mmCIF file of C-alpha atoms and ligand atoms in Angstrom:
data_model
loop_
_atom_site.group_PDB
_atom_site.id
_atom_site.type_symbol
_atom_site.label_atom_id
_atom_site.label_comp_id
_atom_site.label_asym_id
_atom_site.label_seq_id
_atom_site.Cartn_x
_atom_site.Cartn_y
_atom_site.Cartn_z
ATOM 1 C CA UNK A 1 -5.239 -8.296 -15.594
ATOM 2 C CA UNK A 2 -3.134 -6.917 -12.745
ATOM 3 C CA UNK A 3 -3.976 -4.293 -10.135
ATOM 4 C CA UNK A 4 -1.366 -1.880 -8.787
ATOM 5 C CA UNK A 5 -2.573 -1.836 -5.179
ATOM 6 C CA UNK A 6 -0.374 1.084 -4.094
ATOM 7 C CA UNK A 7 0.831 4.023 -6.171
ATOM 8 C CA UNK A 8 1.354 7.760 -5.801
ATOM 9 C CA UNK A 9 0.230 9.203 -9.140
ATOM 10 C CA UNK A 10 0.536 12.765 -7.824
ATOM 11 C CA UNK A 11 4.270 12.521 -7.029
ATOM 12 C CA UNK A 12 7.056 13.880 -9.249
ATOM 13 C CA UNK A 13 8.286 11.164 -11.586
ATOM 14 C CA UNK A 14 4.779 10.132 -12.665
ATOM 15 C CA UNK A 15 2.690 13.284 -12.114
ATOM 16 C CA UNK A 16 4.242 15.048 -15.118
ATOM 17 C CA UNK A 17 2.542 12.687 -17.571
ATOM 18 C CA UNK A 18 -0.324 10.829 -15.906
ATOM 19 C CA UNK A 19 -2.140 10.094 -19.212
ATOM 20 C CA UNK A 20 1.039 8.491 -20.619
ATOM 21 C CA UNK A 21 1.673 6.580 -17.384
ATOM 22 C CA UNK A 22 -1.888 5.220 -17.390
ATOM 23 C CA UNK A 23 -1.775 4.334 -21.092
ATOM 24 C CA UNK A 24 1.482 2.380 -20.692
ATOM 25 C CA UNK A 25 0.113 0.586 -17.632
ATOM 26 C CA UNK A 26 -3.152 -0.371 -19.333
ATOM 27 C CA UNK A 27 -1.177 -1.620 -22.355
ATOM 28 C CA UNK A 28 0.877 -3.776 -19.952
ATOM 29 C CA UNK A 29 -2.320 -5.341 -18.574
ATOM 30 C CA UNK A 30 -2.770 -3.209 -15.476
ATOM 31 C CA UNK A 31 -6.493 -2.729 -15.035
ATOM 32 C CA UNK A 32 -6.684 -0.918 -11.709
ATOM 33 C CA UNK A 33 -4.745 1.579 -9.625
ATOM 34 C CA UNK A 34 -5.092 2.459 -5.960
ATOM 35 C CA UNK A 35 -3.874 6.038 -5.459
ATOM 36 C CA UNK A 36 -2.532 6.431 -1.937
ATOM 37 C CA UNK A 37 -2.654 9.593 0.168
ATOM 38 C CA UNK A 38 0.182 10.516 2.510
ATOM 39 C CA UNK A 39 -0.830 13.977 3.799
ATOM 40 C CA UNK A 40 -3.941 16.012 4.269
ATOM 41 C CA UNK A 41 -3.242 18.633 1.602
ATOM 42 C CA UNK A 42 -3.179 16.015 -1.152
ATOM 43 C CA UNK A 43 -6.442 14.213 -0.344
ATOM 44 C CA UNK A 44 -8.477 16.360 -2.765
ATOM 45 C CA UNK A 45 -6.017 15.790 -5.612
ATOM 46 C CA UNK A 46 -5.795 12.034 -5.026
ATOM 47 C CA UNK A 47 -9.605 11.766 -4.890
ATOM 48 C CA UNK A 48 -9.929 13.937 -8.018
ATOM 49 C CA UNK A 49 -7.693 11.527 -9.962
ATOM 50 C CA UNK A 50 -9.956 8.654 -8.894
ATOM 51 C CA UNK A 51 -13.056 10.626 -9.802
ATOM 52 C CA UNK A 52 -11.713 11.192 -13.307
ATOM 53 C CA UNK A 53 -10.917 7.564 -14.230
ATOM 54 C CA UNK A 54 -13.063 4.468 -13.647
ATOM 55 C CA UNK A 55 -10.045 2.255 -12.915
ATOM 56 C CA UNK A 56 -8.429 4.512 -10.285
ATOM 57 C CA UNK A 57 -9.485 4.509 -6.630
ATOM 58 C CA UNK A 58 -8.254 6.580 -3.702
ATOM 59 C CA UNK A 59 -7.380 6.382 -0.013
ATOM 60 C CA UNK A 60 -7.235 9.017 2.717
ATOM 61 C CA UNK A 61 -4.556 8.969 5.363
ATOM 62 C CA UNK A 62 -1.421 10.428 6.899
ATOM 63 C CA UNK A 63 1.940 8.727 6.341
ATOM 64 C CA UNK A 64 3.954 8.098 9.537
ATOM 65 C CA UNK A 65 6.643 10.489 8.175
ATOM 66 C CA UNK A 66 3.992 13.240 8.253
ATOM 67 C CA UNK A 67 2.610 12.553 11.749
ATOM 68 C CA UNK A 68 4.403 15.535 13.354
ATOM 69 C CA UNK A 69 2.843 17.892 10.806
ATOM 70 C CA UNK A 70 -0.666 16.556 11.447
ATOM 71 C CA UNK A 71 -1.032 16.617 15.237
ATOM 72 C CA UNK A 72 -4.813 16.864 15.105
ATOM 73 C CA UNK A 73 -5.669 14.102 12.650
ATOM 74 C CA UNK A 74 -8.438 12.244 14.382
ATOM 75 C CA UNK A 75 -10.830 9.490 13.526
ATOM 76 C CA UNK A 76 -13.681 11.897 12.707
ATOM 77 C CA UNK A 77 -11.683 13.625 9.929
ATOM 78 C CA UNK A 78 -10.820 10.271 8.363
ATOM 79 C CA UNK A 79 -14.402 8.974 8.721
ATOM 80 C CA UNK A 80 -15.723 12.070 7.037
ATOM 81 C CA UNK A 81 -13.302 12.028 4.088
ATOM 82 C CA UNK A 82 -13.803 8.309 3.525
ATOM 83 C CA UNK A 83 -17.515 8.775 2.750
ATOM 84 C CA UNK A 84 -16.552 9.749 -0.809
ATOM 85 C CA UNK A 85 -17.603 7.039 -3.284
ATOM 86 C CA UNK A 86 -14.102 6.617 -4.729
ATOM 87 C CA UNK A 87 -12.324 6.369 -1.349
ATOM 88 C CA UNK A 88 -11.925 2.657 -0.662
ATOM 89 C CA UNK A 89 -9.253 2.518 2.061
ATOM 90 C CA UNK A 90 -7.692 4.278 5.050
ATOM 91 C CA UNK A 91 -3.951 5.060 4.842
ATOM 92 C CA UNK A 92 -1.198 4.908 4.285
ATOM 93 C CA UNK A 93 -0.527 4.902 7.971
ATOM 94 C CA UNK A 94 1.729 2.946 10.303
ATOM 95 C CA UNK A 95 5.116 3.284 11.952
ATOM 96 C CA UNK A 96 8.519 4.061 10.470
ATOM 97 C CA UNK A 97 11.367 3.903 12.987
ATOM 98 C CA UNK A 98 13.984 3.547 10.242
ATOM 99 C CA UNK A 99 13.752 7.113 8.948
ATOM 100 C CA UNK A 100 11.991 8.308 12.120
ATOM 101 C CA UNK A 101 10.947 11.547 10.438
ATOM 102 C CA UNK A 102 8.230 12.023 13.072
ATOM 103 C CA UNK A 103 8.192 11.486 16.813
ATOM 104 C CA UNK A 104 7.397 7.862 17.692
ATOM 105 C CA UNK A 105 4.554 8.729 20.059
ATOM 106 C CA UNK A 106 2.949 10.963 17.412
ATOM 107 C CA UNK A 107 3.291 8.167 14.854
ATOM 108 C CA UNK A 108 1.566 5.787 17.276
ATOM 109 C CA UNK A 109 -1.265 8.240 18.019
ATOM 110 C CA UNK A 110 -1.837 8.834 14.305
ATOM 111 C CA UNK A 111 -1.736 5.093 13.562
ATOM 112 C CA UNK A 112 -4.249 4.444 16.363
ATOM 113 C CA UNK A 113 -6.648 7.083 14.947
ATOM 114 C CA UNK A 114 -6.429 5.418 11.515
ATOM 115 C CA UNK A 115 -7.086 1.981 13.033
ATOM 116 C CA UNK A 116 -10.179 3.304 14.807
ATOM 117 C CA UNK A 117 -11.396 4.879 11.546
ATOM 118 C CA UNK A 118 -10.840 1.626 9.647
ATOM 119 C CA UNK A 119 -12.816 -0.270 12.273
ATOM 120 C CA UNK A 120 -15.610 2.323 12.254
ATOM 121 C CA UNK A 121 -15.965 2.557 8.461
ATOM 122 C CA UNK A 122 -15.245 -1.083 7.637
ATOM 123 C CA UNK A 123 -12.665 0.116 5.085
ATOM 124 C CA UNK A 124 -9.300 -1.649 4.815
ATOM 125 C CA UNK A 125 -6.225 -0.128 6.430
ATOM 126 C CA UNK A 126 -3.069 0.397 4.334
ATOM 127 C CA UNK A 127 -0.148 -0.204 6.700
ATOM 128 C CA UNK A 128 3.413 1.049 6.217
ATOM 129 C CA UNK A 129 5.858 -0.470 8.712
ATOM 130 C CA UNK A 130 9.637 -0.236 8.858
ATOM 131 C CA UNK A 131 11.869 -1.261 11.775
ATOM 132 C CA UNK A 132 8.783 -1.171 13.996
ATOM 133 C CA UNK A 133 7.413 -4.699 13.938
ATOM 134 C CA UNK A 134 6.587 -5.107 17.640
ATOM 135 C CA UNK A 135 4.791 -1.772 18.008
ATOM 136 C CA UNK A 136 2.956 -2.236 14.688
ATOM 137 C CA UNK A 137 1.634 -5.621 15.783
ATOM 138 C CA UNK A 138 0.727 -4.355 19.260
ATOM 139 C CA UNK A 139 -1.470 -1.619 17.780
ATOM 140 C CA UNK A 140 -3.043 -3.909 15.164
ATOM 141 C CA UNK A 141 -3.736 -6.571 17.800
ATOM 142 C CA UNK A 142 -5.265 -4.167 20.344
ATOM 143 C CA UNK A 143 -8.962 -4.871 20.840
ATOM 144 C CA UNK A 144 -11.537 -2.446 19.403
ATOM 145 C CA UNK A 145 -15.053 -2.172 18.051
ATOM 146 C CA UNK A 146 -15.707 -3.331 14.503
ATOM 147 C CA UNK A 147 -13.713 -5.650 12.283
ATOM 148 C CA UNK A 148 -10.192 -4.575 11.336
ATOM 149 C CA UNK A 149 -8.945 -5.616 7.897
ATOM 150 C CA UNK A 150 -6.169 -4.366 5.695
ATOM 151 C CA UNK A 151 -2.872 -4.849 3.951
ATOM 152 C CA UNK A 152 0.785 -4.623 4.917
ATOM 153 C CA UNK A 153 2.047 -2.619 1.958
ATOM 154 C CA UNK A 154 5.522 -2.887 0.414
ATOM 155 C CA UNK A 155 6.202 -5.818 2.674
ATOM 156 C CA UNK A 156 9.838 -6.116 3.828
ATOM 157 C CA UNK A 157 9.358 -7.317 7.411
ATOM 158 C CA UNK A 158 10.293 -10.676 8.919
ATOM 159 C CA UNK A 159 8.655 -14.022 8.269
ATOM 160 C CA UNK A 160 7.401 -13.975 11.888
ATOM 161 C CA UNK A 161 5.720 -10.622 11.279
ATOM 162 C CA UNK A 162 4.128 -11.965 8.079
ATOM 163 C CA UNK A 163 2.694 -14.905 10.005
ATOM 164 C CA UNK A 164 1.249 -12.639 12.701
ATOM 165 C CA UNK A 165 -0.250 -10.265 10.120
ATOM 166 C CA UNK A 166 -1.794 -13.210 8.257
ATOM 167 C CA UNK A 167 -3.191 -14.515 11.552
ATOM 168 C CA UNK A 168 -4.919 -11.148 11.989
ATOM 169 C CA UNK A 169 -6.533 -11.636 8.576
ATOM 170 C CA UNK A 170 -4.323 -9.092 6.824
ATOM 171 C CA UNK A 171 -3.184 -9.258 3.213
ATOM 172 C CA UNK A 172 0.454 -8.781 2.201
ATOM 173 C CA UNK A 173 1.468 -6.637 -0.743
ATOM 174 C CA UNK A 174 4.766 -7.193 -2.535
ATOM 175 C CA UNK A 175 6.591 -4.381 -4.328
ATOM 176 C CA UNK A 176 9.510 -4.309 -6.770
ATOM 177 C CA UNK A 177 11.922 -4.799 -3.858
ATOM 178 C CA UNK A 178 11.340 -8.544 -4.242
ATOM 179 C CA UNK A 179 13.192 -8.448 -7.582
ATOM 180 C CA UNK A 180 16.355 -6.973 -6.032
ATOM 181 C CA UNK A 181 19.347 -9.323 -5.874
ATOM 182 C CA UNK A 182 19.947 -8.778 -2.159
ATOM 183 C CA UNK A 183 16.308 -9.372 -1.168
ATOM 184 C CA UNK A 184 16.756 -13.058 -0.324
ATOM 185 C CA UNK A 185 14.816 -13.003 2.957
ATOM 186 C CA UNK A 186 11.920 -11.204 1.301
ATOM 187 C CA UNK A 187 11.976 -13.642 -1.610
ATOM 188 C CA UNK A 188 11.784 -16.557 0.847
ATOM 189 C CA UNK A 189 8.810 -15.006 2.686
ATOM 190 C CA UNK A 190 7.036 -13.995 -0.521
ATOM 191 C CA UNK A 191 7.126 -17.601 -1.694
ATOM 192 C CA UNK A 192 5.170 -18.697 1.402
ATOM 193 C CA UNK A 193 2.336 -16.140 1.431
ATOM 194 C CA UNK A 194 -0.974 -17.929 0.811
ATOM 195 C CA UNK A 195 -2.292 -17.233 -2.713
ATOM 196 C CA UNK A 196 -5.538 -15.853 -1.296
ATOM 197 C CA UNK A 197 -3.743 -13.163 0.754
ATOM 198 C CA UNK A 198 -1.276 -11.776 -1.784
ATOM 199 C CA UNK A 199 -1.357 -8.386 -3.518
ATOM 200 C CA UNK A 200 1.149 -6.644 -5.812
ATOM 201 C CA UNK A 201 2.073 -2.967 -5.995
ATOM 202 C CA UNK A 202 4.634 -0.554 -7.395
ATOM 203 C CA UNK A 203 4.703 2.222 -4.750
ATOM 204 C CA UNK A 204 5.334 4.432 -7.821
ATOM 205 C CA UNK A 205 7.343 6.583 -8.310
ATOM 206 C CA UNK A 206 9.642 4.675 -5.932
ATOM 207 C CA UNK A 207 11.267 1.239 -6.057
ATOM 208 C CA UNK A 208 11.352 0.395 -9.758
ATOM 209 C CA UNK A 209 11.795 -3.378 -10.129
ATOM 210 C CA UNK A 210 14.508 -5.139 -12.081
ATOM 211 C CA UNK A 211 15.026 -4.553 -15.053
ATOM 212 C CA UNK A 212 13.757 -0.970 -14.674
ATOM 213 C CA UNK A 213 15.912 0.062 -11.709
ATOM 214 C CA UNK A 214 17.153 3.645 -11.746
ATOM 215 C CA UNK A 215 14.053 4.975 -13.512
ATOM 216 C CA UNK A 216 11.033 6.563 -11.886
ATOM 217 C CA UNK A 217 8.758 3.626 -11.143
ATOM 218 C CA UNK A 218 5.385 3.627 -12.869
ATOM 219 C CA UNK A 219 2.403 1.282 -12.538
ATOM 220 C CA UNK A 220 3.191 -0.552 -15.805
ATOM 221 C CA UNK A 221 6.221 -1.999 -14.003
ATOM 222 C CA UNK A 222 4.002 -4.029 -11.649
ATOM 223 C CA UNK A 223 4.006 -6.569 -14.483
ATOM 224 C CA UNK A 224 7.762 -7.163 -13.921
ATOM 225 C CA UNK A 225 7.220 -7.676 -10.205
ATOM 226 C CA UNK A 226 4.292 -10.018 -10.837
ATOM 227 C CA UNK A 227 6.263 -12.100 -13.335
ATOM 228 C CA UNK A 228 9.216 -12.414 -10.971
ATOM 229 C CA UNK A 229 6.906 -13.331 -8.108
ATOM 230 C CA UNK A 230 5.071 -15.963 -10.150
ATOM 231 C CA UNK A 231 8.369 -17.654 -11.049
ATOM 232 C CA UNK A 232 9.493 -17.476 -7.414
ATOM 233 C CA UNK A 233 6.251 -19.104 -6.278
ATOM 234 C CA UNK A 234 6.238 -21.734 -9.035
ATOM 235 C CA UNK A 235 2.993 -20.559 -10.566
ATOM 236 C CA UNK A 236 2.011 -19.044 -13.890
ATOM 237 C CA UNK A 237 1.682 -15.301 -14.345
ATOM 238 C CA UNK A 238 -1.954 -15.917 -15.312
ATOM 239 C CA UNK A 239 -2.735 -17.614 -12.011
ATOM 240 C CA UNK A 240 -0.903 -14.968 -9.975
ATOM 241 C CA UNK A 241 -2.678 -12.175 -11.860
ATOM 242 C CA UNK A 242 -6.056 -13.834 -11.336
ATOM 243 C CA UNK A 243 -5.553 -14.418 -7.614
ATOM 244 C CA UNK A 244 -4.044 -11.019 -6.778
ATOM 245 C CA UNK A 245 -6.797 -9.218 -8.700
ATOM 246 C CA UNK A 246 -9.524 -11.273 -7.020
ATOM 247 C CA UNK A 247 -7.872 -10.591 -3.645
ATOM 248 C CA UNK A 248 -7.879 -6.851 -4.326
ATOM 249 C CA UNK A 249 -11.640 -6.803 -4.926
ATOM 250 C CA UNK A 250 -12.277 -9.083 -1.951
ATOM 251 C CA UNK A 251 -10.307 -6.830 0.400
ATOM 252 C CA UNK A 252 -11.423 -3.526 -1.137
ATOM 253 C CA UNK A 253 -15.084 -4.419 -1.429
ATOM 254 C CA UNK A 254 -16.064 -0.793 -2.044
ATOM 255 C CA UNK A 255 -14.124 -0.730 -5.341
ATOM 256 C CA UNK A 256 -16.242 -0.789 -8.462
ATOM 257 C CA UNK A 257 -14.439 -1.338 -11.770
HETATM 258 ZN ZN1 ZN B 301 4.733 3.262 2.487
HETATM 259 ZN ZN1 ZN B 302 3.375 4.646 -0.448
#
């Protein structure tokens, strides 16, 4: 069994036929889905999807792209929303200086509020980071009350960043990008991630892996990413599936199958 640790089942490309998407994923051996929130007005819908299916869970958070549109997202709002039984993580949050769709200071303030909420609730943080390694690490490394745990999702950062994130106790989630021909640096890093810190994801409907490129990505395709990753790491698909699934339930302790 595999778990898709990061998908957006409410986005166009998969939202049109969620029952079909789920059926194809389950047939491909995907036994769990973490539905990720990116803005406030979708929290209810993402939680409702998790409420309706025993193998879907939800997160609450504001994507760094959306930080400008959510100037008043504070820790209390996140704390409150995360009390729901099916909400098992805080995010996605983080910093994106590549697209820079929101002001950098607003992104940092939003990220800091999410970090405080993750510390306060004990829920894992789902971190999105692009072209912002130093600032991402500085915020994650800043002292605070409560234990901070989480995952660097859709990992594409440097090997040095991976090592620092692992040193903080974070998990690293690999998406379909690892299957792309030009992803040599990522492939090299992905081969070195300890087996007890690795997760897999699709980020559906984005980033379909080889050989599905060009289509809307759906959670069934995590099987292609997992197979590629297992070969890259010199392990069997069975062992990679077992470890990544166990890691998911270790990190997201609130999840109940
Ligand atoms: Zn992301
Ligand atoms: Zn995402």
